[in-house]
Amino acid sequence: MHESFNHVNAEYVLMHDHAMIQKHFSIGLANEAALKDSGAMVPFMLLLREYRRWERCRIEAPSLEQLMSQATFSKWFFARFLKICLPFPRPTDDMALVSSSFNMTVFLRLLVKMAELGYPDHWLYNIISSLGSNEITTTARAPRQYVIDPAAADKVHTSRTICVKP
């Protein structure tokens, strides 16, 4: 299912690049040596041989220039929302189900975390108000495959208005 640690990150974080994850969340791996072989094509079970623990790496919020652009941030956030609310169908009897905390609790906690990291309030407001109006205009799409790979996580589609009304 997962070919590398980058594929795991693409599936669960919708970011595969280690440096981008560190920068975006102000975190780092507790054991940098755990990243060896992260890009190699190894069976997923071998990836589990070492525990990977992310930790905060700085206390102060990054400057606006260090944050993602508004377009990139909105695309990533809406992609998270669509992955939670419109997931790709998964067989319920499959022993290889991807278990994750893809639920609205995580989405709300991400909103708070992004505010703590210094993302402008009006960016977050635009995301919340779009969702509240039941229509989002985004370059993100709901997942189109069983497991998101790095290329799918990076793909930027043409901007489209999507109804997210339940």
Coordinates of C-alpha atoms in Angstrom, one line a residue:
M1 CA 0.0 0.0 0.0
H2 CA 2.7 2.6 1.0
E3 CA 6.0 2.5 -0.8
S4 CA 7.9 4.9 1.4
F5 CA 7.5 7.2 4.4
N6 CA 6.8 10.0 1.9
H7 CA 3.8 8.1 0.7
V8 CA 2.6 7.7 4.3
N9 CA 2.9 11.5 4.7
A10 CA 1.0 12.1 1.4
E11 CA -1.9 9.9 2.6
Y12 CA -2.2 11.2 6.2
V13 CA -1.0 14.8 6.0
L14 CA -1.5 15.6 2.3
M15 CA 2.1 16.7 2.2
H16 CA 4.9 14.4 1.4
D17 CA 8.0 16.6 1.6
H18 CA 9.7 16.3 5.0
A19 CA 11.0 19.9 4.8
M20 CA 7.5 21.3 4.0
I21 CA 5.9 19.4 6.9
Q22 CA 8.6 20.8 9.3
K23 CA 8.1 24.3 8.0
H24 CA 4.3 24.2 7.9
F25 CA 3.7 22.7 11.3
S26 CA 6.9 24.1 13.1
I27 CA 7.8 20.5 14.0
G28 CA 10.8 18.2 13.5
L29 CA 11.5 14.5 13.9
A30 CA 12.8 13.7 17.3
N31 CA 15.3 11.3 15.7
E32 CA 16.5 12.7 12.3
A33 CA 18.2 9.4 11.6
A34 CA 14.8 7.8 11.4
L35 CA 14.4 9.5 8.0
K36 CA 17.1 7.4 6.3
D37 CA 15.5 5.3 3.6
S38 CA 12.5 7.6 3.7
G39 CA 12.5 8.0 -0.1
A40 CA 13.5 4.4 -0.8
M41 CA 11.1 1.8 -2.2
V42 CA 10.8 -0.4 0.8
P43 CA 7.9 -2.5 2.0
F44 CA 5.7 -0.5 4.4
M45 CA 6.3 -2.9 7.3
L46 CA 10.0 -2.1 7.1
L47 CA 9.1 1.6 7.6
L48 CA 7.7 0.7 11.0
R49 CA 11.0 -0.7 12.3
E50 CA 11.8 2.7 13.8
Y51 CA 9.4 4.9 15.7
R52 CA 8.9 8.3 14.2
R53 CA 8.0 11.0 16.7
W54 CA 7.4 14.6 15.6
E55 CA 8.1 17.3 18.1
R56 CA 7.7 21.1 18.2
C57 CA 10.9 22.7 17.0
R58 CA 10.3 26.4 17.8
I59 CA 8.0 28.2 20.1
E60 CA 7.5 31.5 18.3
A61 CA 5.2 31.7 15.3
P62 CA 6.9 32.0 11.9
S63 CA 6.7 35.2 9.9
L64 CA 4.1 35.6 7.2
E65 CA 6.9 35.2 4.6
Q66 CA 7.7 31.7 6.1
L67 CA 4.1 30.5 5.8
M68 CA 2.5 28.9 2.8
S69 CA 0.9 31.3 0.3
Q70 CA -2.8 31.9 0.8
A71 CA -3.7 29.9 -2.4
T72 CA -1.5 26.9 -1.3
F73 CA -2.8 27.0 2.2
S74 CA -6.5 27.1 1.1
K75 CA -5.9 24.3 -1.4
W76 CA -4.3 22.1 1.3
F77 CA -7.0 22.9 3.9
F78 CA -9.9 22.3 1.5
A79 CA -8.2 19.0 0.4
R80 CA -8.2 17.9 4.1
F81 CA -11.8 18.8 4.4
L82 CA -12.8 16.9 1.2
K83 CA -10.7 13.9 2.2
I84 CA -12.7 13.7 5.5
C85 CA -16.1 14.4 4.1
L86 CA -15.9 12.8 0.7
P87 CA -13.5 10.0 1.1
F88 CA -12.6 7.5 -1.6
P89 CA -14.7 4.4 -1.0
R90 CA -12.8 1.7 1.0
P91 CA -13.9 -1.9 1.4
T92 CA -15.1 -2.5 4.9
D93 CA -13.8 -6.1 5.0
D94 CA -10.3 -5.2 3.9
M95 CA -7.6 -6.1 6.5
A96 CA -5.4 -3.3 5.1
L97 CA -7.8 -0.5 5.8
V98 CA -6.0 2.8 6.3
S99 CA -6.8 3.9 9.8
S100 CA -6.4 7.5 10.5
S101 CA -7.9 10.3 12.5
F102 CA -9.7 11.6 9.4
N103 CA -12.6 13.2 11.2
M104 CA -14.0 16.6 11.9
T105 CA -12.2 16.8 15.2
V106 CA -8.9 16.8 13.5
F107 CA -10.1 19.4 11.0
L108 CA -11.2 21.8 13.9
R109 CA -7.9 21.2 15.7
L110 CA -6.0 22.0 12.5
L111 CA -7.9 25.3 12.4
V112 CA -6.7 26.2 15.9
K113 CA -3.1 25.0 15.2
M114 CA -2.9 27.1 12.0
A115 CA -4.1 30.2 14.0
E116 CA -1.4 29.5 16.6
L117 CA 1.2 29.2 13.9
G118 CA 0.3 32.7 12.7
Y119 CA -1.9 32.1 9.6
P120 CA -3.9 35.3 9.2
D121 CA -7.4 35.2 10.8
H122 CA -9.0 36.4 7.6
W123 CA -7.6 33.4 5.7
L124 CA -9.2 31.1 8.3
Y125 CA -12.4 33.1 8.3
N126 CA -12.7 32.7 4.5
I127 CA -12.3 29.0 4.8
I128 CA -14.9 28.7 7.6
S129 CA -17.4 31.1 5.9
S130 CA -17.0 29.2 2.6
L131 CA -17.8 25.9 4.4
G132 CA -20.7 27.5 6.3
S133 CA -22.2 28.8 3.0
N134 CA -22.0 25.2 1.6
E135 CA -19.9 26.2 -1.3
I136 CA -16.1 26.2 -1.6
T137 CA -14.1 27.5 -4.6
T138 CA -10.9 25.6 -4.7
T139 CA -8.2 23.9 -6.7
A140 CA -8.4 20.8 -4.4
R141 CA -10.6 17.8 -5.2
A142 CA -12.0 14.9 -3.2
P143 CA -9.6 11.8 -3.3
R144 CA -9.7 9.9 -6.6
Q145 CA -7.8 6.9 -5.5
Y146 CA -7.7 4.5 -2.6
V147 CA -4.4 5.9 -1.1
I148 CA -3.1 9.3 -1.9
D149 CA 0.4 9.3 -3.3
P150 CA 2.8 12.3 -3.4
A151 CA 1.9 13.2 -7.0
A152 CA -1.8 13.3 -6.1
A153 CA -1.2 15.3 -3.0
D154 CA 0.7 18.0 -5.0
K155 CA -1.8 18.1 -7.9
V156 CA -3.4 21.5 -8.4
H157 CA -6.6 21.4 -10.4
T158 CA -8.4 24.3 -12.1
S159 CA -10.4 26.4 -9.7
R160 CA -14.0 25.1 -9.3
T161 CA -16.9 25.8 -7.0
I162 CA -18.0 22.7 -5.2
C163 CA -21.2 22.2 -3.2
V164 CA -20.4 20.7 0.2
K165 CA -24.0 20.7 1.5
P166 CA -24.7 17.6 3.4

